[in-house]
Short mmCIF file of C-alpha atoms and ligand atoms in Angstrom, two decimals:
data_model
loop_
_atom_site.label_atom_id
_atom_site.label_comp_id
_atom_site.label_asym_id
_atom_site.label_seq_id
_atom_site.Cartn_x
_atom_site.Cartn_y
_atom_site.Cartn_z
CA MET B 1 27.47 152.70 174.70
CA GLY B 2 28.57 156.17 175.78
CA TYR B 3 30.06 157.08 179.14
CA PRO B 4 29.13 157.32 181.93
CA PHE B 5 27.26 154.09 182.46
CA VAL B 6 26.33 151.77 185.29
CA GLU B 7 27.19 148.15 184.65
CA ILE B 8 24.50 146.02 186.29
CA ASP B 9 25.35 142.39 187.00
CA LEU B 10 21.96 140.70 187.11
CA GLU B 11 23.49 137.33 188.07
CA LYS B 12 24.90 138.89 191.25
CA ILE B 13 21.57 140.57 192.02
CA ALA B 14 19.82 137.23 191.45
CA ALA B 15 22.30 135.48 193.76
CA ASN B 16 21.84 138.11 196.49
CA THR B 17 18.07 137.82 196.14
CA ARG B 18 18.16 134.02 196.40
CA LEU B 19 20.38 134.23 199.48
CA LEU B 20 18.13 136.68 201.33
CA VAL B 21 14.88 135.02 200.24
CA GLU B 22 16.21 131.68 201.52
CA LEU B 23 17.35 133.19 204.85
CA CYS B 24 13.89 134.71 205.26
CA ARG B 25 12.07 131.58 204.11
CA LYS B 26 13.71 129.58 206.89
CA GLN B 27 12.09 131.97 209.36
CA ASP B 28 8.73 132.04 207.52
CA ILE B 29 9.31 135.61 206.40
CA GLN B 30 8.13 136.82 203.01
CA VAL B 31 10.28 139.25 201.05
CA VAL B 32 9.01 142.37 199.33
CA GLY B 33 11.72 143.27 196.79
CA VAL B 34 12.10 147.05 196.88
CA THR B 35 12.63 148.65 193.47
CA LYS B 36 12.82 152.35 194.31
CA ALA B 37 16.63 152.58 194.38
CA PHE B 38 16.81 151.63 190.70
CA CYS B 39 13.81 153.54 189.42
CA ALA B 40 11.98 150.21 188.97
CA ASP B 41 14.20 149.17 186.07
CA THR B 42 12.25 146.20 184.70
CA ALA B 43 15.27 143.92 184.12
CA ILE B 44 16.37 144.30 187.74
CA ALA B 45 12.81 143.93 189.04
CA GLN B 46 12.40 140.75 186.98
CA THR B 47 15.71 139.50 188.40
CA MET B 48 14.36 139.98 191.94
CA ILE B 49 11.29 137.96 190.97
CA ASN B 50 13.43 135.22 189.42
CA GLY B 51 15.38 135.24 192.69
CA GLY B 52 12.23 134.46 194.63
CA VAL B 53 10.73 137.65 196.11
CA GLN B 54 6.98 137.29 196.67
CA MET B 55 6.08 140.93 196.04
CA LEU B 56 7.63 144.11 194.68
CA GLY B 57 7.45 147.42 196.50
CA ASP B 58 8.16 150.96 195.42
CA ALA B 59 7.65 154.41 196.92
CA ARG B 60 6.29 155.85 193.66
CA ILE B 61 3.10 154.83 191.93
CA GLN B 62 4.66 155.79 188.56
CA ASN B 63 7.30 153.11 189.08
CA LEU B 64 4.70 150.48 189.91
CA ARG B 65 2.67 151.51 186.87
CA LYS B 66 5.76 151.08 184.70
CA LEU B 67 6.33 147.58 186.08
CA ARG B 68 2.67 146.64 185.50
CA GLU B 69 2.82 147.97 181.95
CA ALA B 70 5.96 145.89 181.41
CA GLY B 71 3.84 142.82 182.15
CA ILE B 72 5.15 142.04 185.63
CA LYS B 73 2.47 140.11 187.48
CA VAL B 74 3.53 139.69 191.13
CA PRO B 75 1.61 141.69 193.76
CA PHE B 76 2.76 145.29 194.26
CA MET B 77 3.10 147.25 197.48
CA LEU B 78 3.16 151.04 197.53
CA LEU B 79 5.77 151.88 200.15
CA ARG B 80 5.30 155.59 200.59
CA ILE B 81 2.03 156.29 202.35
CA PRO B 82 -0.25 157.45 199.50
CA MET B 83 -1.19 160.99 198.59
CA PRO B 84 -4.99 161.24 198.89
CA SER B 85 -5.01 162.68 195.37
CA GLU B 86 -3.50 159.50 193.90
CA ALA B 87 -6.03 157.13 195.52
CA ASP B 88 -7.69 156.13 192.22
CA GLU B 89 -4.40 155.12 190.70
CA VAL B 90 -3.15 153.44 193.87
CA VAL B 91 -6.10 151.04 194.09
CA ARG B 92 -5.82 150.26 190.39
CA ILE B 93 -2.08 149.53 190.35
CA ALA B 94 -1.02 148.51 193.85
CA ASP B 95 -2.37 145.41 195.58
CA CYS B 96 -1.44 146.82 198.93
CA SER B 97 -0.24 150.08 200.40
CA LEU B 98 1.32 151.20 203.63
CA ALA B 99 -0.92 153.76 205.35
CA SER B 100 -1.18 155.87 208.48
CA GLU B 101 -3.92 158.48 207.89
CA PHE B 102 -7.66 157.87 208.13
CA THR B 103 -8.34 160.61 205.57
CA THR B 104 -6.22 158.80 203.02
CA MET B 105 -7.79 155.44 203.79
CA ARG B 106 -11.24 156.94 203.29
CA GLN B 107 -10.08 158.12 199.85
CA LEU B 108 -8.64 154.67 199.11
CA SER B 109 -11.87 153.05 200.23
CA GLN B 110 -14.00 155.26 198.00
CA ALA B 111 -11.67 154.74 195.06
CA ALA B 112 -11.65 150.98 195.59
CA LYS B 113 -15.43 150.75 195.88
CA LYS B 114 -15.86 152.78 192.72
CA ALA B 115 -13.50 150.45 190.87
CA GLY B 116 -15.01 147.32 192.39
CA TYR B 117 -11.96 146.29 194.42
CA VAL B 118 -11.01 145.90 198.01
CA HIS B 119 -7.64 147.55 198.64
CA ASN B 120 -5.25 146.04 201.18
CA VAL B 121 -3.49 148.30 203.67
CA VAL B 122 -0.74 147.68 206.16
CA LEU B 123 -0.96 150.32 208.89
CA MET B 124 2.37 151.83 209.83
CA VAL B 125 3.29 152.10 213.49
CA ASP B 126 6.05 154.53 214.41
CA MET B 127 8.21 152.65 216.88
CA GLY B 128 10.75 155.50 217.06
CA ASP B 129 12.24 156.17 213.62
CA LEU B 130 9.98 159.25 213.52
CA ARG B 131 9.03 159.04 209.89
CA GLU B 132 5.65 157.61 208.85
CA GLY B 133 3.23 155.82 211.14
CA VAL B 134 1.05 156.45 214.16
CA VAL B 135 2.43 156.10 217.68
CA PRO B 136 1.49 152.73 219.27
CA GLN B 137 -1.31 154.21 221.46
CA LYS B 138 -3.09 155.49 218.35
CA ILE B 139 -3.20 152.24 216.41
CA LEU B 140 -6.34 150.75 218.00
CA PRO B 141 -8.48 153.88 217.40
CA LEU B 142 -7.20 154.03 213.82
CA VAL B 143 -8.15 150.39 213.23
CA GLN B 144 -11.59 150.85 214.80
CA GLN B 145 -12.27 153.89 212.67
CA SER B 146 -11.03 152.14 209.52
CA LEU B 147 -13.29 149.12 210.08
CA LEU B 148 -16.11 151.34 208.84
CA LEU B 149 -14.48 151.68 205.43
CA PRO B 150 -15.89 149.07 203.06
CA GLY B 151 -13.22 149.44 200.37
CA VAL B 152 -10.13 148.73 202.45
CA ARG B 153 -8.96 145.59 204.19
CA ILE B 154 -6.48 146.01 207.04
CA GLN B 155 -3.92 143.27 206.55
CA GLY B 156 -1.76 144.08 209.52
CA PHE B 157 0.89 146.41 210.84
CA GLY B 158 4.29 147.56 209.65
CA VAL B 159 7.30 149.36 211.04
CA ASN B 160 10.23 151.15 209.51
CA PHE B 161 13.77 151.56 210.81
CA ALA B 162 16.94 153.53 210.15
CA CYS B 163 15.39 155.95 207.67
CA TYR B 164 14.90 159.26 209.48
CA ALA B 165 15.87 159.11 213.14
CA GLY B 166 18.21 156.18 212.49
CA LEU B 167 16.31 153.85 214.85
CA ILE B 168 18.09 150.49 215.03
CA PRO B 169 15.76 147.45 215.06
CA THR B 170 15.94 145.27 218.18
CA PRO B 171 14.09 142.11 219.25
CA GLU B 172 12.44 144.24 221.96
CA ILE B 173 10.98 146.77 219.53
CA LEU B 174 9.76 144.01 217.23
CA ASN B 175 8.26 142.12 220.18
CA ASN B 176 6.43 145.28 221.17
CA LEU B 177 4.97 145.47 217.67
CA VAL B 178 3.94 141.81 217.89
CA SER B 179 2.26 142.36 221.29
CA LEU B 180 0.48 145.40 219.94
CA THR B 181 -0.80 143.35 217.00
CA GLN B 182 -2.01 140.61 219.33
CA GLU B 183 -3.83 143.13 221.54
CA VAL B 184 -5.59 144.62 218.55
CA ARG B 185 -6.47 141.17 217.19
CA GLU B 186 -8.20 140.41 220.49
CA LYS B 187 -10.11 143.69 220.61
CA VAL B 188 -11.41 143.72 217.04
CA ALA B 189 -12.46 140.78 214.93
CA LEU B 190 -9.56 140.99 212.51
CA GLU B 191 -7.03 138.37 211.56
CA LEU B 192 -4.20 140.87 210.84
CA PRO B 193 -2.05 138.23 209.11
CA VAL B 194 0.79 140.59 208.14
CA ILE B 195 3.44 141.97 210.46
CA SER B 196 5.89 143.79 208.24
CA GLY B 197 8.97 144.05 210.39
CA GLY B 198 11.29 146.41 208.56
CA ASN B 199 13.92 146.76 205.86
CA SER B 200 17.61 146.11 205.20
CA ALA B 201 18.41 147.46 208.66
CA ASN B 202 16.90 144.20 210.00
CA ILE B 203 19.41 141.89 208.31
CA GLU B 204 21.75 141.59 211.30
CA LEU B 205 18.80 140.46 213.40
CA LEU B 206 17.78 138.08 210.64
CA LEU B 207 21.28 136.57 210.63
CA ASN B 208 21.51 136.16 214.40
CA GLY B 209 17.99 134.86 214.96
CA GLY B 210 16.75 138.06 216.60
CA ILE B 211 13.55 138.44 214.59
CA PRO B 212 10.48 137.25 216.52
CA ALA B 213 8.72 134.29 214.91
CA GLU B 214 5.51 136.34 214.49
CA ILE B 215 7.11 138.72 211.97
CA THR B 216 5.83 137.71 208.52
CA GLN B 217 7.49 140.09 206.12
CA LEU B 218 10.56 142.23 205.40
CA ARG B 219 10.83 144.88 202.68
CA LEU B 220 14.34 144.65 201.23
CA GLY B 221 16.10 146.94 198.77
CA GLU B 222 19.68 147.87 199.60
CA SER B 223 20.60 144.49 201.10
CA ILE B 224 19.63 142.74 197.86
CA LEU B 225 21.30 145.30 195.60
CA LEU B 226 24.51 146.02 197.50
CA GLY B 227 24.79 142.92 199.69
CA ARG B 228 24.97 144.84 202.98
CA GLU B 229 22.92 145.39 206.06
CA THR B 230 22.28 149.07 206.74
CA VAL B 231 22.96 149.53 210.45
CA HIS B 232 26.74 149.07 210.37
CA TYR B 233 27.04 148.65 206.58
CA ARG B 234 28.62 145.24 207.05
CA PRO B 235 28.71 142.91 204.06
CA ILE B 236 26.25 140.03 204.25
CA PRO B 237 28.23 136.75 204.25
CA GLY B 238 27.93 135.12 200.84
CA ALA B 239 26.42 138.18 199.14
CA TYR B 240 27.96 140.31 196.40
CA GLN B 241 28.69 143.98 197.08
CA ASP B 242 29.65 144.77 193.48
CA ALA B 243 26.53 144.17 191.39
CA PHE B 244 26.65 147.82 190.29
CA ILE B 245 29.83 149.37 188.87
CA LEU B 246 30.00 152.89 187.49
CA HIS B 247 32.19 153.43 184.42
CA ALA B 248 33.39 156.90 183.39
CA GLU B 249 36.02 158.42 181.12
CA VAL B 250 39.12 160.46 181.97
CA ILE B 251 39.21 163.86 180.21
CA GLU B 252 42.26 165.53 181.76
CA VAL B 253 45.43 164.41 183.55
CA GLN B 254 47.67 167.23 184.83
CA GLU B 255 50.11 167.96 187.62
CA LYS B 256 48.78 170.77 189.81
CA PRO B 257 49.22 172.26 193.26
CA SER B 258 46.90 170.53 195.73
CA ALA B 259 45.90 173.88 197.28
CA SER B 260 45.41 176.98 195.14
CA GLN B 261 47.77 179.92 195.50
CA GLY B 262 45.17 182.66 194.73
CA GLU B 263 42.58 184.24 196.96
CA MET B 264 39.91 181.65 197.80
CA GLY B 265 36.17 182.17 197.68
CA ARG B 266 33.31 179.72 197.37
CA ASP B 267 32.94 176.71 195.09
CA ALA B 268 30.19 176.23 192.49
CA PHE B 269 27.74 175.19 195.23
CA GLY B 270 28.43 178.09 197.61
CA ASP B 271 30.60 176.09 199.99
CA ILE B 272 34.06 177.19 201.11
CA PRO B 273 36.56 174.51 200.04
CA VAL B 274 39.07 173.20 202.54
CA LEU B 275 42.10 171.97 200.59
CA GLU B 276 45.07 170.39 202.27
CA ASP B 277 48.42 171.52 200.80
CA ARG B 278 50.22 168.33 199.75
CA GLY B 279 52.42 170.02 197.15
CA ILE B 280 52.23 169.24 193.44
CA ARG B 281 49.97 166.26 192.75
CA LYS B 282 48.93 164.42 189.61
CA ARG B 283 45.21 164.81 189.15
CA ALA B 284 42.72 163.32 186.73
CA ILE B 285 39.34 164.76 185.78
CA VAL B 286 36.60 162.29 184.93
CA ALA B 287 33.54 163.26 182.87
CA ILE B 288 30.90 162.75 185.53
CA GLY B 289 29.52 165.21 188.04
CA ARG B 290 26.80 166.11 190.48
CA GLN B 291 24.20 166.10 187.70
CA ASP B 292 24.86 162.39 187.28
CA VAL B 293 25.58 161.02 190.70
CA THR B 294 26.38 161.95 194.30
CA LEU B 295 30.16 162.17 193.99
CA GLU B 296 30.83 161.31 197.65
CA GLY B 297 29.24 157.91 197.03
CA LEU B 298 31.85 156.83 194.47
CA GLN B 299 34.90 154.80 195.41
CA PRO B 300 37.55 154.37 192.67
CA LEU B 301 38.31 150.68 192.13
CA LEU B 302 41.90 151.23 191.03
CA PRO B 303 44.11 151.13 194.14
CA GLY B 304 45.84 154.40 195.00
CA VAL B 305 43.23 156.64 193.36
CA GLU B 306 41.55 159.14 195.67
CA ASN B 307 38.20 160.87 195.15
CA LEU B 308 38.66 164.63 195.76
CA GLY B 309 35.09 165.65 194.91
CA GLY B 310 34.01 167.85 192.06
CA SER B 311 31.27 169.98 190.58
CA SER B 312 28.23 169.61 188.32
CA ASP B 313 30.07 167.96 185.43
CA HIS B 314 33.56 167.07 186.72
CA LEU B 315 34.94 164.57 189.20
CA ILE B 316 38.49 165.24 190.36
CA LEU B 317 40.78 162.39 191.39
CA ASP B 318 44.25 162.36 192.90
CA VAL B 319 46.07 159.72 190.85
CA THR B 320 49.63 160.42 192.05
CA ASP B 321 49.77 157.08 193.87
CA ALA B 322 47.68 155.10 191.39
CA ASP B 323 48.76 151.55 190.67
CA ASN B 324 48.64 152.21 186.90
CA VAL B 325 49.43 155.22 184.76
CA ILE B 326 46.21 157.12 184.09
CA SER B 327 45.75 158.76 180.70
CA VAL B 328 43.16 160.82 178.87
CA GLY B 329 40.48 158.66 177.23
CA GLN B 330 40.91 155.87 179.75
CA GLU B 331 37.94 154.28 181.48
CA LEU B 332 37.86 154.30 185.27
CA CYS B 333 35.50 152.23 187.39
CA PHE B 334 33.88 153.01 190.71
CA SER B 335 31.90 151.19 193.31
CA ILE B 336 28.73 153.03 194.13
CA GLU B 337 26.93 153.58 197.45
CA TYR B 338 23.16 153.53 197.86
CA GLY B 339 22.52 157.29 197.61
CA ALA B 340 24.77 157.58 194.58
CA LEU B 341 23.08 154.57 192.98
CA VAL B 342 19.62 156.09 193.42
CA HIS B 343 20.90 159.30 191.89
CA ALA B 344 22.66 157.58 188.96
CA MET B 345 19.54 155.55 188.14
CA VAL B 346 17.37 158.66 187.82
CA SER B 347 19.93 160.74 185.90
CA PRO B 348 19.15 160.97 182.19
CA TYR B 349 22.91 161.26 181.53
CA VAL B 350 23.85 157.86 182.95
CA SER B 351 23.29 154.81 180.74
CA ARG B 352 22.85 151.21 181.88
CA VAL B 353 24.61 148.09 180.64
CA TYR B 354 23.33 144.72 181.80
CA LYS B 355 25.15 141.46 182.37
CA TYR B 356 22.38 138.90 182.01
CA PRO B 357 22.53 135.53 183.71
CA GLU B 358 22.34 132.52 181.42
CA ASN B 359 18.94 131.46 182.67
CA TYR B 360 17.39 134.94 182.67
CA CYS B 361 13.74 134.73 181.81
CA CYS B 362 11.11 137.35 181.96
CA GLY B 363 7.35 137.22 182.37
C1 PLP H 401 12.82 152.22 201.03
C2 PLP H 401 11.94 151.47 201.91
C3 PLP H 401 12.24 150.14 202.22
C4 PLP H 401 13.49 149.44 201.74
O1 PLP H 401 14.61 149.92 202.43
P1 PLP H 401 16.07 149.25 202.23
O2 PLP H 401 16.88 149.86 203.29
O3 PLP H 401 16.51 149.62 200.86
O4 PLP H 401 15.90 147.79 202.39
C5 PLP H 401 11.34 149.46 203.04
N1 PLP H 401 10.23 150.06 203.51
C6 PLP H 401 9.91 151.33 203.23
C7 PLP H 401 8.66 151.92 203.78
C8 PLP H 401 10.75 152.08 202.43
O5 PLP H 401 10.43 153.35 202.15
#
C-alpha cells in the first residue's frame, strides 16, 4: 500500500456506533448513521449497520446509489434537500428525504407516482441555524399545500444545528419544534411520527438528558466517526477519537531558518505568510498536501512535532523538539479532524487501509 493512506479502525467505529445507538435507544431515539464524511465507503457504512443504526443518510444521491448497488438493505435518507432535477433518482434510491420546497416535493410526488411508490419526506424547519428549512410560521401552509401531493407522505419535521450559523441545540429550541409538530398534528389529519432533532451537535444534550422525550431521531456522523460532540468538540465518554489515522512519508529533513531572509511575497495560494523567526530549526517535509487533505486538520501523533502548514503537495513540520529522530523515508502518523477527513476520503491520492473487527459481517 502506497503513502499517503488513512488507516480505518472498523472495530473502533463499531464500538462508537454501539455506544451512541445504545444511548439513543434508552431515550427511544432512532439513529440515522451519516455516511457523507467518508464518501459512503461501504465497509464503514456496513460497520455502522453492524453497530445498530436503523438507517443510513447521505447528502449525495450518488453515495446512496453506491451503497444500494453494494447490496446494503437498510432504509436510506437523503440529507441534502433534493435538486428538483434528481427527483426520479431520489424516489428510486432513497426511502426518505429531507425537504423544504413545495416545488421540489411536487417533482418528488410526480416521480414517485410514475414509479409506483410513495416517497417519504421529513420537512425541515429552520430554528435558527439559517441553512435549509422553512421558518416555523411557514410550516403549516407548507404541510397543507403538500397534502395535495399523492406521491409524497409527510413523516414529520426535522431541524439542523451548528452547520451554518452555528446554532447550538437547547431543550427550549427542541421543545418549540415539538410544540410546532403537535399544533400541526391537531390542525391536519396527519400522524407525523418523526421528529428528527439534529446531529452530532446534540450529543451533549443526549448525555445530560436535555432531549425532549418526543424527539424520535438523530442523524449522526462525526460523533460516531471521531467520538466527539460538535458544540465544544469534547470527547464522548467511552468513545474512541482515533478510528482514523493518516499515514504519510517523510521526503526531506533539513535544518533551515524559520523565517526567510529574502524579500517576501505571496505563497502558492496568494496569501502573505507570517513566519515567526525562531532561528535555525530542523524541519521535515512529508509527501502530502492540499490536494490530499486540509493540512490544518492534521495533528502529528509524535510528541514535539509541529504542523507548520504547506502547499499543494508538501506538508512542512518543525521536528526540532521531536521525541524521536526523524529521517527521510520514515512514516509519520496524524490524527485527522472532520474537515480533513472528508477531504482525504474524496481525494484520489489517499488510499484506505482497514482494520476489520473479528466478527465483521456484511450483507
Ligand atoms: C451532515 C448532516 C448531518 C450529520 O452531521 P454530523 O455533525 O456529522 O453528525 C445531519 N443532518 C444533516 C441534514 C446533515 O447535512
